[in-house]
XYZ file of C-alpha atoms in Angstrom:
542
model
C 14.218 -12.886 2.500
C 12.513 -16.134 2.518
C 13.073 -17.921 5.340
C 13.254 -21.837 5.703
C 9.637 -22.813 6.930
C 9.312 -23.482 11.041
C 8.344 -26.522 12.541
C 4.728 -27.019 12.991
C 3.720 -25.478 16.954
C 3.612 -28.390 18.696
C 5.515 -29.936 22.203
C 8.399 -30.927 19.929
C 9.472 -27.267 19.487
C 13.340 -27.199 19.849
C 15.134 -25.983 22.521
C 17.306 -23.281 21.213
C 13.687 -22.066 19.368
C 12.956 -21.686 23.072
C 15.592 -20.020 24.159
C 15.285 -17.693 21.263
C 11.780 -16.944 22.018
C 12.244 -16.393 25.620
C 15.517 -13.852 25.326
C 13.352 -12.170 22.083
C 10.436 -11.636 24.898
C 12.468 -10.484 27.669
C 14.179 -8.249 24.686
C 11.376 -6.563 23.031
C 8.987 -6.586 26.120
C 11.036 -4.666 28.620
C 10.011 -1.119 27.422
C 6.512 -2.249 26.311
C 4.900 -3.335 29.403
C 7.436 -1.167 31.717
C 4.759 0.404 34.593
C 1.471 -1.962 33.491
C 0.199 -3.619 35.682
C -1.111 -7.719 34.934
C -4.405 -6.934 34.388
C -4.046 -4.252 31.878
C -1.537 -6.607 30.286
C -4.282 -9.177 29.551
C -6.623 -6.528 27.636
C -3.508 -5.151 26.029
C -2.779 -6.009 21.813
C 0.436 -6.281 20.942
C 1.173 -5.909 16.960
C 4.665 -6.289 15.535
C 5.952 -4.944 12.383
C 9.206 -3.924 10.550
C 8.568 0.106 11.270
C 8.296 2.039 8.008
C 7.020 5.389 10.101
C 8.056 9.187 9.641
C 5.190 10.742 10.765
C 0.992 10.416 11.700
C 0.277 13.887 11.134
C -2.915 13.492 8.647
C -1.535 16.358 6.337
C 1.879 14.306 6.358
C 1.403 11.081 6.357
C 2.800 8.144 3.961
C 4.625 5.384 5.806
C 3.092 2.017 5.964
C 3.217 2.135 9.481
C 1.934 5.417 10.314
C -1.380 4.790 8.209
C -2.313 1.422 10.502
C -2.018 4.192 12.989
C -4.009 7.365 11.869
C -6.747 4.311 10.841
C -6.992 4.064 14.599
C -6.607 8.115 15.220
C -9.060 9.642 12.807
C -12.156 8.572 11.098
C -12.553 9.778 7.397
C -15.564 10.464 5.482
C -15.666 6.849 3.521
C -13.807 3.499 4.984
C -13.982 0.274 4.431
C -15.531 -3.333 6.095
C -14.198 -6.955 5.923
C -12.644 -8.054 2.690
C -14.685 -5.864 0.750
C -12.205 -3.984 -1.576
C -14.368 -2.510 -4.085
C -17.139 -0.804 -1.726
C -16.266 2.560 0.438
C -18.727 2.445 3.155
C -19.725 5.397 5.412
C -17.319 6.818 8.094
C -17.882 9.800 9.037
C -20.450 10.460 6.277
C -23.860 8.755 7.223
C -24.457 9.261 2.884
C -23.294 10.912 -0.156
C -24.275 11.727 -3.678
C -22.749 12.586 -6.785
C -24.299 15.389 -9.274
C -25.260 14.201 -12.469
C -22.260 15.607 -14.451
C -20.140 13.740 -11.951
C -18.335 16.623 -10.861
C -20.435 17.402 -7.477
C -19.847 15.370 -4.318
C -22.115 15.916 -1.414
C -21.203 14.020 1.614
C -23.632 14.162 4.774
C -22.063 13.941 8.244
C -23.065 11.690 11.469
C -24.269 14.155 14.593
C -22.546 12.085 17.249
C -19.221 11.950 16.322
C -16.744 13.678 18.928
C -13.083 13.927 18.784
C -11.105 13.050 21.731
C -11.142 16.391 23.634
C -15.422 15.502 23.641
C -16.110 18.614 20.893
C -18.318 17.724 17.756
C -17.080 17.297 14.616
C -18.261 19.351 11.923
C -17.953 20.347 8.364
C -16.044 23.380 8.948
C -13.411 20.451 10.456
C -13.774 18.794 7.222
C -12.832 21.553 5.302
C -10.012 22.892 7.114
C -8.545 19.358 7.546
C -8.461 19.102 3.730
C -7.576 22.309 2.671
C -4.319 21.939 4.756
C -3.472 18.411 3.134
C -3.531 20.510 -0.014
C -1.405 23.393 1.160
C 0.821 22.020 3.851
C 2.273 20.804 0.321
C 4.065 16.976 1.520
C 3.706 13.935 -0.539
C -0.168 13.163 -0.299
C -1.095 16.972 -1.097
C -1.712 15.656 -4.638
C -4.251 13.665 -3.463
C -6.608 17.278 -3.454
C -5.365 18.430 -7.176
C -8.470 19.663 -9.051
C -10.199 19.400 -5.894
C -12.604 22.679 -3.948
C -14.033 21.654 -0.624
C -16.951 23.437 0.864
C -19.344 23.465 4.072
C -22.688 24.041 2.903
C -23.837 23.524 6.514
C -22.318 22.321 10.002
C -23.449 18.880 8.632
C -22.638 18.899 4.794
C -19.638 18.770 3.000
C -19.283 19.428 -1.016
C -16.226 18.407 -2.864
C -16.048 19.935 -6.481
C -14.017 18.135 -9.161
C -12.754 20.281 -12.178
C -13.601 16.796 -14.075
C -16.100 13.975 -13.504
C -14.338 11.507 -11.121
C -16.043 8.302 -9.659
C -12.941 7.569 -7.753
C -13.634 10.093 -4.660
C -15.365 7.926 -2.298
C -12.501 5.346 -2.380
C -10.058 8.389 -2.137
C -11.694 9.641 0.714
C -10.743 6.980 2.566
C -6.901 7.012 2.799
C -5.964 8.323 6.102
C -4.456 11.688 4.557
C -8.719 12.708 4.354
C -8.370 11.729 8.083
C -10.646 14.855 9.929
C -8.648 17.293 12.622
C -10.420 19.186 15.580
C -9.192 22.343 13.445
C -9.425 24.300 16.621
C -7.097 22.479 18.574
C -5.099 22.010 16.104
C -4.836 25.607 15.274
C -3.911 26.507 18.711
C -0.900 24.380 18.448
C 0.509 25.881 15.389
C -1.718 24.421 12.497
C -3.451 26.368 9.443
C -5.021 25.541 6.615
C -4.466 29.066 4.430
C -2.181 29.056 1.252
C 0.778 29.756 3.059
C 0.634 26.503 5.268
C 3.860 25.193 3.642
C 6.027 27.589 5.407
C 3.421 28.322 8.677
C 2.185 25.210 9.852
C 3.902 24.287 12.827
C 1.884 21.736 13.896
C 3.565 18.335 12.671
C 5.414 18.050 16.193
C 2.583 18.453 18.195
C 0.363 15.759 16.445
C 2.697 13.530 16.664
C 2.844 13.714 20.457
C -1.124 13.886 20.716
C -4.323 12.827 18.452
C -6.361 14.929 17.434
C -8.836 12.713 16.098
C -12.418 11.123 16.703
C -11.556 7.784 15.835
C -11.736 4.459 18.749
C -8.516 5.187 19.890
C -6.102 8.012 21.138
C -2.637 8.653 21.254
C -0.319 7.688 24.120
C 3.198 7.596 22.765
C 5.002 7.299 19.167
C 8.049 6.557 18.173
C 8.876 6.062 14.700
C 11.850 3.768 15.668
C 10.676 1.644 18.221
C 7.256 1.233 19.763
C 3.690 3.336 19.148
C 1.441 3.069 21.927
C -2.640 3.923 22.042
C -5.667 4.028 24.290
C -9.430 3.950 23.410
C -11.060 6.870 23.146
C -13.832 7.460 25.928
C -15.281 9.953 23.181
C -15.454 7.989 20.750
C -19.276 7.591 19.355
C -19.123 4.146 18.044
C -18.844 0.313 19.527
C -15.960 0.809 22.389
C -12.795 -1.509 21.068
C -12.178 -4.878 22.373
C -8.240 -3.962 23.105
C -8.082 -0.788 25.626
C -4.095 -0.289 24.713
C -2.569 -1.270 21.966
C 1.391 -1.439 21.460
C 2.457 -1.577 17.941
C 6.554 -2.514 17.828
C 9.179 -2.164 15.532
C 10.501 -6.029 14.818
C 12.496 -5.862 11.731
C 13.069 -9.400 11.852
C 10.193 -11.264 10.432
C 11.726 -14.555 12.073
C 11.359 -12.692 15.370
C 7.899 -11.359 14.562
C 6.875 -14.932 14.148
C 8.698 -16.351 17.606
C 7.115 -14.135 19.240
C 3.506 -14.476 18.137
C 4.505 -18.535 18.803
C 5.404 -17.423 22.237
C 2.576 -15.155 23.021
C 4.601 -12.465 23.765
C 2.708 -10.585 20.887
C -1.028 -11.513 19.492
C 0.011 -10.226 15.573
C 2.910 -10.457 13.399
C 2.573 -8.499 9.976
C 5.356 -9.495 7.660
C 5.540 -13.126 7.655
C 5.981 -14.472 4.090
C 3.796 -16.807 2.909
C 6.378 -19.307 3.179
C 7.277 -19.101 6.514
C 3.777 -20.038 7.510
C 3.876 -24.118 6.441
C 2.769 -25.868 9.448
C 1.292 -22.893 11.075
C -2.724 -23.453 10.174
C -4.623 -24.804 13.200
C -4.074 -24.958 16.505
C -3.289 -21.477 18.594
C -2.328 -19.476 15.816
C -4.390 -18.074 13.123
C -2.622 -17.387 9.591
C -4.619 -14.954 7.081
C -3.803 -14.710 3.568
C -4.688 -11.642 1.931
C -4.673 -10.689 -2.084
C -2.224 -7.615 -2.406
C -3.522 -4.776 -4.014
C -0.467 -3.963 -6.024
C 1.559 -5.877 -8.413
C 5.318 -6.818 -8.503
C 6.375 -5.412 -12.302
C 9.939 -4.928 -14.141
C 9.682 -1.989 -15.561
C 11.816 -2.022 -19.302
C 13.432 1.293 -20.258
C 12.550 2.449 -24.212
C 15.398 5.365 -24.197
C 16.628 5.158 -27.676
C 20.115 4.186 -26.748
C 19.557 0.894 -24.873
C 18.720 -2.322 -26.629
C 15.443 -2.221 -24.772
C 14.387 0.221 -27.185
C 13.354 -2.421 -29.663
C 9.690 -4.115 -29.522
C 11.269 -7.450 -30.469
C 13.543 -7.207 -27.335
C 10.722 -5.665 -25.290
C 8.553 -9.078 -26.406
C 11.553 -11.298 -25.977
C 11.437 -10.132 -22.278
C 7.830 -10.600 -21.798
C 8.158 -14.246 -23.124
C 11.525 -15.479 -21.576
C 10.528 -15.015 -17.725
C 9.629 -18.444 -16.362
C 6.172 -17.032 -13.821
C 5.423 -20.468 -12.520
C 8.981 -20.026 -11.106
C 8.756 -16.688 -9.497
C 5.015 -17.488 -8.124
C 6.841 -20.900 -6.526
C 9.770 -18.355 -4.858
C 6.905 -15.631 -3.540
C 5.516 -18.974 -1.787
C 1.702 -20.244 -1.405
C -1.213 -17.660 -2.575
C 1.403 -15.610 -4.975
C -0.403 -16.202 -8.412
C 0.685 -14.970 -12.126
C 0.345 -10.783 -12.269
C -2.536 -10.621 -15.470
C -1.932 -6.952 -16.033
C -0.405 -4.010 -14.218
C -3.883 -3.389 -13.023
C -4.461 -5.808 -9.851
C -7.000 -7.902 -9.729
C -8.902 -6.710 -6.957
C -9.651 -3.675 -9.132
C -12.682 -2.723 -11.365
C -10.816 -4.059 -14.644
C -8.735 -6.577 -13.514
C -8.009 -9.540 -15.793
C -8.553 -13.135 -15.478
C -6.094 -15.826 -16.238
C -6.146 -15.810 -20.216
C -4.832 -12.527 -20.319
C -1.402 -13.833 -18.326
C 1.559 -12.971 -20.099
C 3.037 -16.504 -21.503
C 6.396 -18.423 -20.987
C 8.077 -18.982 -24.298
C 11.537 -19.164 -24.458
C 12.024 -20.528 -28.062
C 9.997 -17.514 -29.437
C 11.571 -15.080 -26.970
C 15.038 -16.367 -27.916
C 14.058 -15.840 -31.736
C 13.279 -12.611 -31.008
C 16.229 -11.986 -29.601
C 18.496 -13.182 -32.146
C 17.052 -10.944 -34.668
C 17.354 -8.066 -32.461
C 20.725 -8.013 -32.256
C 21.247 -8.402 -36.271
C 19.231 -5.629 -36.854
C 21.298 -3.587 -34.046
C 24.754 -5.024 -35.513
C 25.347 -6.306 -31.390
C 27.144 -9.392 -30.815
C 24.987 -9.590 -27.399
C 22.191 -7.954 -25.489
C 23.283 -6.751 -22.039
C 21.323 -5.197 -19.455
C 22.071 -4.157 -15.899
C 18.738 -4.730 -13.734
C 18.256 -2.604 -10.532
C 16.164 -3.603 -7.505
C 16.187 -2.408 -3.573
C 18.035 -4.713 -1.502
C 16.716 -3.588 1.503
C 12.712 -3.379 0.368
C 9.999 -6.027 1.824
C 7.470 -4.588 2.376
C 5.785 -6.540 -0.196
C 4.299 -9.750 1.583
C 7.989 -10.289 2.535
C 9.252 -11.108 -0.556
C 13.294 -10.812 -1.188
C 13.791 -8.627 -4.497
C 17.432 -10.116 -4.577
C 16.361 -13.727 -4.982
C 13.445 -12.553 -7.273
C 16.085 -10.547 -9.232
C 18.207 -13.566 -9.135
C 15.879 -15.744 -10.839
C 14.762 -12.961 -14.049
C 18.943 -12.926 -14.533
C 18.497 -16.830 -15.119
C 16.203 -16.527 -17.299
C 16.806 -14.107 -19.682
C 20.195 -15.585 -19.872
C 18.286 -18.530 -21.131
C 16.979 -16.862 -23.934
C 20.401 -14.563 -24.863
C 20.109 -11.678 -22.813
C 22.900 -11.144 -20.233
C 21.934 -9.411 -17.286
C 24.075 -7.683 -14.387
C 22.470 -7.066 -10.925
C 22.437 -3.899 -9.354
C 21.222 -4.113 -6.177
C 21.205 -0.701 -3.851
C 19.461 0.247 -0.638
C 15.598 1.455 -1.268
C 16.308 5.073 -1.424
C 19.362 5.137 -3.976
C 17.612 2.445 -6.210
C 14.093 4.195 -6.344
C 15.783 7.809 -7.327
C 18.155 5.804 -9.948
C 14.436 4.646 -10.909
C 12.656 8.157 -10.771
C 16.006 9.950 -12.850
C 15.258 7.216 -15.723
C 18.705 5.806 -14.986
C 17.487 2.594 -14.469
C 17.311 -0.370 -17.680
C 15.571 -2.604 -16.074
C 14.039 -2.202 -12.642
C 11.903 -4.283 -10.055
C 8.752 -2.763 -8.390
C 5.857 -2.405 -7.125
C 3.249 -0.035 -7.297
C 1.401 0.274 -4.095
C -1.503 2.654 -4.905
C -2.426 5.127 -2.140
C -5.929 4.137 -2.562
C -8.312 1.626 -3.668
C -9.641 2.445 -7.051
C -7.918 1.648 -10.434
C -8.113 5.185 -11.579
C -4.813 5.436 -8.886
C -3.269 2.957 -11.081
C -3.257 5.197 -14.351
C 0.032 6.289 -13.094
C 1.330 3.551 -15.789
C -0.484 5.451 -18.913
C 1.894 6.813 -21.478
C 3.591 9.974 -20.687
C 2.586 9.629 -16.653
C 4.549 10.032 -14.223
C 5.749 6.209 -13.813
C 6.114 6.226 -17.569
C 8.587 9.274 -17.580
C 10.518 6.890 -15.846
C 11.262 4.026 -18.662
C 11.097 6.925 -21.376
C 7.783 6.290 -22.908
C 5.982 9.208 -23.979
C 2.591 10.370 -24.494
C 2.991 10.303 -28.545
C 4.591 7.182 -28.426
C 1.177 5.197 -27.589
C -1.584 7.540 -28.754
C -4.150 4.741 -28.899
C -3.596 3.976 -25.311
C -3.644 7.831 -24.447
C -7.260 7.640 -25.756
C -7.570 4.648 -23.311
C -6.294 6.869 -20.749
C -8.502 9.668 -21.097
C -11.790 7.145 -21.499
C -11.417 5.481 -17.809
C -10.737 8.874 -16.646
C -13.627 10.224 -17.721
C -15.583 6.919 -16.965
C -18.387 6.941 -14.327
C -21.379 4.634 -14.568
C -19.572 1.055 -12.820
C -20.504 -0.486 -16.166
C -18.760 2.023 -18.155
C -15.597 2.175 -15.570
C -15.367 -1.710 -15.798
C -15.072 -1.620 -19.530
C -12.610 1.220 -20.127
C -10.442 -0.113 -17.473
C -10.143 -3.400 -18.616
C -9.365 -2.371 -22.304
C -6.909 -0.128 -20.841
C -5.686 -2.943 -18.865
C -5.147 -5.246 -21.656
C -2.984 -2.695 -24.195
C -0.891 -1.958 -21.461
C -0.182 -5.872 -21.231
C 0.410 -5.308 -25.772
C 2.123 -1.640 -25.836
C 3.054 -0.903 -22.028
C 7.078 -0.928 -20.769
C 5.701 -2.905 -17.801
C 5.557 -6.319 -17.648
C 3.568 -7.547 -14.492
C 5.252 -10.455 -12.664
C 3.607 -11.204 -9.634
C 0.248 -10.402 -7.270
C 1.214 -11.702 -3.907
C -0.273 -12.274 -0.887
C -0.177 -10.338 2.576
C 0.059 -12.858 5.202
C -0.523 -12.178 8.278
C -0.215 -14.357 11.297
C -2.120 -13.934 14.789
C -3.144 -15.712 18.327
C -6.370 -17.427 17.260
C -7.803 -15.407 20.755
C -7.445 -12.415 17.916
C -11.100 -12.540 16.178
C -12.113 -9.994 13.542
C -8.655 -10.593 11.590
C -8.667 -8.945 7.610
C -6.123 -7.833 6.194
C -6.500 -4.483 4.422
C -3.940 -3.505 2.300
C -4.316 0.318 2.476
C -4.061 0.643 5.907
C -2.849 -3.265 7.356
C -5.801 -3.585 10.378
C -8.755 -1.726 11.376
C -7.527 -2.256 14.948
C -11.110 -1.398 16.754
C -12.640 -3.978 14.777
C -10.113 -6.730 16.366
C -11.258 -9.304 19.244
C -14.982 -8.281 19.391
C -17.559 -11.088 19.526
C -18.283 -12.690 16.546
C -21.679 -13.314 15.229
């Protein structure tokens, strides 16, 4: 929920802010730094976050929270540096190649890489972490669909496609590829055969100890209140700046923010962009990140609902007022272009915005509802009431402000707010007529994104069909089968721009991630797939 924006840090802070701070330290502190001592205090990083977290078992994992984690836990083959989106650079992997029919990924590993219990890593680790992401069978096993995985030596890893893909080095990435010590992780219950779904047994144990080679390693999680690591004295690479880290579980983003003003923490993670006026300067740093995911209402086409119609479909795409919703997400929110974000191969620039017109969209209107014989177009419009996880941004004000103006141009609309879990499986079902969403993609390439194509699974939701849109099913199949950059960057962005004519989606918003730190805290980007690369944080700069 936005908040109203603090008073800039200065010696005029109020009193009861004070006293706020001071009982929120004493509050969230006691259990964090219960037995350490004053000096480990000062090399000690304290993060706070509203807790999304189920569980950081590689195989499992799909919470927010637990990915900024298993970043930390296990390296993966590809990663990424800085701000830099668009470029998977090498992890685990020193180099990799692609065959020239696009369907043949060799990936070479590094020889010093150890995980925590000081064994090597290897490609038979690479394998067998895979292969039980496939067959463990939770969420992210889809992520290894039309995907064979090899060890052509202890140092080389091959990754067949049953179709050319480019998007594997971004996918590999995504802390679901993150690599296991297979044999301590079968000794404690884990396998990687077919039957894994039923015979792994392993979840509890890796969520009580890494078994990773990444900078850090496990000393305590909790998916409710605090998650606490230590470096890793095997770890091959530059030792991090932090020794401990304690990542909390603030829900309050007002209390995430008094107590990075207080120094009781160095990081607060959900701050919305509004709350941060006055903050630039001084001891706090505030960095503003582009989201790679887009805020969309997604408009049902079952045959029964008014929505059904193009003209009413149109009429909603020109009656929303986006200079008003980018002014409620706050400063660094711009226009959505296309359901495709910008930071993507294929994203669009400002001309291809969707436009406000309320005379035409009311037009439109009005001859919808001759044609359908209604007297008035009504629409119920569901959103999570609980959900912000999206750069803090309150779907119920949001939702508030799309009811005003479609009512402007004829089109009554009824909230329906619900919490997260009952309005995404009204959502799923195809119960919904209109719904507000985002799509946060579970990695960093745009073919993730093609989700949205007719007859996918995002589109089974609003009742659009494959045959319904059989130019942009050739579209679809084109940036699939795209692999040259050149080649990708074209089909995508044609793709891009008839979903914006044809597609049931109609993109709203691209905010920004804000996140707001101790200006002590150097090496600060934002990285929307997995929040911080937490090693990286407080080393020298330069």
């Amino acid at each position: 929920m936005p908040h109203r924006p603090p008073p800039p840090e200065s010696r005029r802070r109020t009193l009861a802010a004070l006293v706020l701070a001071s009982v929120l330290t004493a509050s969230l502190t006691s259990c964090a730094t219960a037995g350490v001592s004053a000096e480990a205090a000062r090399h000690t990083l304290v993060v706070d976050t509203a807790f999304n977290a189920k569980s950081i078992d590689p195989a499992r994992v799909y919470q927010p929270t637990d990915y900024l984690v298993d970043h930390a836990l296990y390296e993966t083959l590809t990663t990424y540096r800085g701000k830099d989106l668009r470029t998977p650079v090498p992890g685990l992997a020193t180099s990799w190649s692609n065959s020239r029919d696009g369907q043949s990924w060799t990936f070479d590993l590094r020889e010093d890489a150890r995980f925590s219990d000081g064994s090597p890593v290897e490609a038979s680790d690479v394998v067998f972490s895979f292969d039980r992401l496939r067959h463990v069978e939770a969420s992210p096993a889809y992520l290894m669909a039309g995907i064979t995985v090899e060890a052509e030596d202890a140092r080389t890893v091959v990754l067949t496609t049953e179709s050319p893909r480019a998007d594997v080095p971004a996918m590999l990435a995504t802390p679901q590829f993150g690599v296991v010590n297979a044999d301590a992780v079968r000794a404690h219950g884990g396998t990687d055969a077919k039957d894994a779904v039923t015979e792994d047994k392993a979840e509890t144990w890796l969520n009580t100890q890494s078994a990773g080679s990444g900078p850090y390693r496990l000393k305590s999680y909790s998916n409710s209140s605090q998650i606490v690591l230590e470096a890793n004295p095997e770890y091959a690479g530059d030792a991090p700046a932090y020794p401990r880290v304690i990542i909390r579980n603030v829900p309050s983003a007002q209390q995430q923010l008094l107590g990075v003003q207080s120094g009781d923490s160095q990081i607060a993670l959900d701050i919305s962009a509004l709350q941060t006026k006055g903050l630039h300067g001084g001891d706090l740093v505030v960095d503003d990140s582009r989201a790679a995911e887009v805020l969309y209402l997604a408009v049902s086409r079952a045959k029964n609902l008014p929505t059904a119609s193009a003209d009413v479909q149109k009429a909603i795409r020109l009656g929303i007022d986006y200079e008003g919703l980018v002014e409620i997400a706050g400063p660094g929110s711009t226009q959505a272009t296309g359901i495709l974000p910008t930071v993507f191969t294929g994203g669009l620039g400002k001309a291809d915005a969707a436009e406000y017109d309320p005379g035409a969209a009311r037009a439109l209107v009005e001859k919808a509802e001759r044609e359908q014989g209604l007297k008035k177009i009504e629409l119920t419009l569901d959103y999570a009431s609980d959900y912000h996880r999206l750069a803090g941004l309150d779907y119920g004000v949001l939702a508030q402000r799309i009811q005003s103006d479609l009512g402007k141009i004829g089109i009554t609309v009824t909230l329906r707010p619900s919490p997260t879990s009952t309005s995404l499986q009204r959502y799923v079902d195809g119960e919904t007529q209109l719904a507000l969403w985002s799509y946060p993609p579970d990695y960093l390439d745009p073919q993730n994104v093609l989700g949205f194509a007719p007859g996918d699974f995002l589109s089974k939701r609003v009742h659009w069909p494959a045959k319904d849109a059989p130019g942009l099913g050739a579209l679809t199949k084109a940036a699939y089968g795209s692999v040259d950059e050149q080649d990708r960057r074209t089909a995508y962005t044609a793709w891009n721009r008839a979903m914006n004519e044809d597609g049931p989606f109609v993109p709203l918003l691209e905010p920004n991630f804000v996140t707001v730190a101790s200006s002590e805290v150097t090496g600060l980007v934002r990285n929307p797939l997995y929040y911080l690369d937490l090693a990286a944080l407080g080393r020298s700069e330069g």
